[in-house]
PDB file of C-alpha atoms in Angstrom:
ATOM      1  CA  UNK U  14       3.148 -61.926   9.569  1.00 56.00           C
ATOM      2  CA  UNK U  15       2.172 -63.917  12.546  1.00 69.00           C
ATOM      3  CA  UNK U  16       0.110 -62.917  15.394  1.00 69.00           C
ATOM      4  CA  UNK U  17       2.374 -62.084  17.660  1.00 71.00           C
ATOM      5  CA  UNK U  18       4.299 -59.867  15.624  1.00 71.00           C
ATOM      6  CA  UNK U  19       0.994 -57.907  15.067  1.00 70.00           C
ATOM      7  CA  UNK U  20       0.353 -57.740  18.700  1.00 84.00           C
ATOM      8  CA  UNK U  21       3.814 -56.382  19.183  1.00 82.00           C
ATOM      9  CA  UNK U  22       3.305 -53.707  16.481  1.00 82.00           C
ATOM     10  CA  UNK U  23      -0.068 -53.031  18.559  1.00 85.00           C
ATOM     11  CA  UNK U  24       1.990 -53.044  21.605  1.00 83.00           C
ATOM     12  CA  UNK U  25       4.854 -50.338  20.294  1.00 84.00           C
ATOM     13  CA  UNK U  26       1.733 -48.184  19.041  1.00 85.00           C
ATOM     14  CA  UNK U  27      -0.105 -47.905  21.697  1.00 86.00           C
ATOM     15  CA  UNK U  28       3.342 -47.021  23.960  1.00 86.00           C
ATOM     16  CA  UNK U  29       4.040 -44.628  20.895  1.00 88.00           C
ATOM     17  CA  UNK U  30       0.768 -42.483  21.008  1.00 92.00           C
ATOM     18  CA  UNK U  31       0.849 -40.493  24.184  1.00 90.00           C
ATOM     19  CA  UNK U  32       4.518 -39.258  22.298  1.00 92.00           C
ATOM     20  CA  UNK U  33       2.404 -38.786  19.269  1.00 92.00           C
ATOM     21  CA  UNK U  34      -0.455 -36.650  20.564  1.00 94.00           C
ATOM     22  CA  UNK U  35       2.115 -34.962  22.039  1.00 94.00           C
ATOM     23  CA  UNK U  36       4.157 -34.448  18.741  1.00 95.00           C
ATOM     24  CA  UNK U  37       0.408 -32.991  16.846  1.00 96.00           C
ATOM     25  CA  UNK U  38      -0.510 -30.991  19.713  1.00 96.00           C
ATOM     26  CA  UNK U  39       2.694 -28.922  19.304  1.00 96.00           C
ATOM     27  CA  UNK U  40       2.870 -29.111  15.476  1.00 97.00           C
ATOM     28  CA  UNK U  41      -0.722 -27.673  15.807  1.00 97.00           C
ATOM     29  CA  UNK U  42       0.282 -24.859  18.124  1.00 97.00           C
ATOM     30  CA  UNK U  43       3.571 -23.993  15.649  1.00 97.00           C
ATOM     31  CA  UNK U  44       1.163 -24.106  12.469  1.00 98.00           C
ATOM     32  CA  UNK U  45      -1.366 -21.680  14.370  1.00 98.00           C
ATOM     33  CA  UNK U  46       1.415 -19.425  15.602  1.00 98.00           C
ATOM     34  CA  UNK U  47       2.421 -19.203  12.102  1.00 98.00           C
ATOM     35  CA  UNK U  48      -0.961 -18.546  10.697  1.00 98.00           C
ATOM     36  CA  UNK U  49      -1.208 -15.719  13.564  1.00 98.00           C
ATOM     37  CA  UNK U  50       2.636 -14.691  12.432  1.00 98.00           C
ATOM     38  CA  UNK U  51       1.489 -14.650   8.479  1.00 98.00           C
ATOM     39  CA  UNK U  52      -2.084 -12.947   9.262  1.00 98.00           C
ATOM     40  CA  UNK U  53      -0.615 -10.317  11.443  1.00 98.00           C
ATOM     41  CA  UNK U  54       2.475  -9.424   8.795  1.00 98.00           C
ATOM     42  CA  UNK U  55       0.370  -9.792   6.008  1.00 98.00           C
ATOM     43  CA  UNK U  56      -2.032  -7.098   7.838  1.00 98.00           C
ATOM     44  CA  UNK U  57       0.697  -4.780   8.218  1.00 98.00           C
ATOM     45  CA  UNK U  58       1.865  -4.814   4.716  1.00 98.00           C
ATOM     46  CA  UNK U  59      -1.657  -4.279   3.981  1.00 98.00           C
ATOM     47  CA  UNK U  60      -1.840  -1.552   6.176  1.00 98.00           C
ATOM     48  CA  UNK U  61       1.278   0.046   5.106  1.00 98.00           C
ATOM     49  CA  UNK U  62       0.376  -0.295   0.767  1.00 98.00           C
ATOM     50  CA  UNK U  63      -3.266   1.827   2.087  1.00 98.00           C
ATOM     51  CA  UNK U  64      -1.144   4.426   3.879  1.00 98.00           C
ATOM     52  CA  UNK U  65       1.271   5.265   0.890  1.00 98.00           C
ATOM     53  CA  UNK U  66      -2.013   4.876  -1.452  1.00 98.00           C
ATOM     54  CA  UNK U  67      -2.996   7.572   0.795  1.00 98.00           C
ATOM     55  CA  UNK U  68      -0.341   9.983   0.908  1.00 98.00           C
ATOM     56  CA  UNK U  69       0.130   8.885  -2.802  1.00 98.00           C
ATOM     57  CA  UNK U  70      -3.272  10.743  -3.626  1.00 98.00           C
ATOM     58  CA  UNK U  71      -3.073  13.126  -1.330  1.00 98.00           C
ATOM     59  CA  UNK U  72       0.663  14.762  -3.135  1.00 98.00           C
ATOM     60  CA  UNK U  73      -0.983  13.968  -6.420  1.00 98.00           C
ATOM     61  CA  UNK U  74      -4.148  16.239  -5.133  1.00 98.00           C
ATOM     62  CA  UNK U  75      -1.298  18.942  -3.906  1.00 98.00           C
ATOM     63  CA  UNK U  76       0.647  18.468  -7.355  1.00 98.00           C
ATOM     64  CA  UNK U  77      -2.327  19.317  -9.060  1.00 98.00           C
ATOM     65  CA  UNK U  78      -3.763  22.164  -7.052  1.00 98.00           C
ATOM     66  CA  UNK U  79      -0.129  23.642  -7.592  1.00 98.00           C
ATOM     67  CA  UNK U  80      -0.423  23.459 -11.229  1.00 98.00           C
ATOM     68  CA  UNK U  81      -3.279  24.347 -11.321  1.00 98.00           C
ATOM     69  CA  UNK U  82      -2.181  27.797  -9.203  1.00 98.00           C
ATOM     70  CA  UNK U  83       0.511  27.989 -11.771  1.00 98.00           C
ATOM     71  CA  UNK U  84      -1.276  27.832 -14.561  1.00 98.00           C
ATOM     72  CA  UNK U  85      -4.150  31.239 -13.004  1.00 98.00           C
ATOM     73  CA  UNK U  86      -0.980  33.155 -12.468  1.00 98.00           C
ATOM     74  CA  UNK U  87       0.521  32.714 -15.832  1.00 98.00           C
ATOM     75  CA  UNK U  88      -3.089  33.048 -17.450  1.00 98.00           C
ATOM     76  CA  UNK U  89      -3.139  36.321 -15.157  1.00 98.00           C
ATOM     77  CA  UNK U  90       0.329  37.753 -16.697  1.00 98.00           C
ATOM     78  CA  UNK U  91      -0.719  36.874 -20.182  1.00 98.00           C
ATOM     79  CA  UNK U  92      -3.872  38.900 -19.618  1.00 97.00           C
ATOM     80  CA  UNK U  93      -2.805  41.680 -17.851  1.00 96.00           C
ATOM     81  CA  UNK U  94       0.378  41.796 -20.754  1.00 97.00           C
ATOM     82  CA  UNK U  95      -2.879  41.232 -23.278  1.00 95.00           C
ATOM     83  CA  UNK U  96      -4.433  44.074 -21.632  1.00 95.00           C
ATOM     84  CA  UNK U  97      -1.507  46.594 -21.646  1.00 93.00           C
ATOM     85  CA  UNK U  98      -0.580  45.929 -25.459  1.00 92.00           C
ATOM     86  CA  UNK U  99      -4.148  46.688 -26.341  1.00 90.00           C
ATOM     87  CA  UNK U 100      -4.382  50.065 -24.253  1.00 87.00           C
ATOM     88  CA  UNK U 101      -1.031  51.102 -25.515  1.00 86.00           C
ATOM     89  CA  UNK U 102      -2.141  49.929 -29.473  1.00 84.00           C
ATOM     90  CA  UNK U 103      -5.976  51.854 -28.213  1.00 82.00           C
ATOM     91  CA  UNK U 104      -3.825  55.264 -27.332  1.00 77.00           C
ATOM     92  CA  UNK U 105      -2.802  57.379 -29.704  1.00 74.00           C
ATOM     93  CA  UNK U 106       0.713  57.426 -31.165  1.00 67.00           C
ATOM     94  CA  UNK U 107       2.596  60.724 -30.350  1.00 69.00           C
ATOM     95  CA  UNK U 108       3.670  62.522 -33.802  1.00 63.00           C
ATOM     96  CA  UNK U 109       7.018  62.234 -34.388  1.00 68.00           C
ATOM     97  CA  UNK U 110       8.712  65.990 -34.924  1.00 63.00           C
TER      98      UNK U 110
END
């Protein structure tokens, strides 16, 4: 190339650059309103997987204090039924006539 051509590619560069700083400076402001956009959803997701977690252990805590309820009654039953049969067995059978 000869040396005018060069100083014409200088030239068109140097006319092109305010447009080009330009161009980054807003490309820089999208990508950090994106990262802002990403940080803040992926916050909320993160936010919102620790709140069912939550309520997650906190129905598995009431499931279990249910059954576990269920399971003192029916032990209850079974020893109070435990407890008849053996007074009734303990008690002396009538005569038959």
């Amino acid at each position: 190339m000869k040396k005018e051509q060069f100083s014409a590619r200088e030239a068109r560069w140097a006319a092109e650059m305010p447009t080009r700083e330009a161009e980054l400076r807003a490309r820089e402001a999208e990508t950090a309103a994106a990262r802002a956009e990403a940080e803040a959803t992926a916050a909320a997701t993160r936010a919102a997987k620790a709140r069912k977690a939550e309520e997650g252990a906190q129905r598995k805590a009431e499931d279990a204090e249910r059954l576990r309820r269920k399971q003192a009654d029916h032990e209850a039953r079974v020893a109070a039924q435990v407890e008849k049969a053996d007074a009734k067995a303990a008690a002396p059978a009538p005569a038959k006539p």
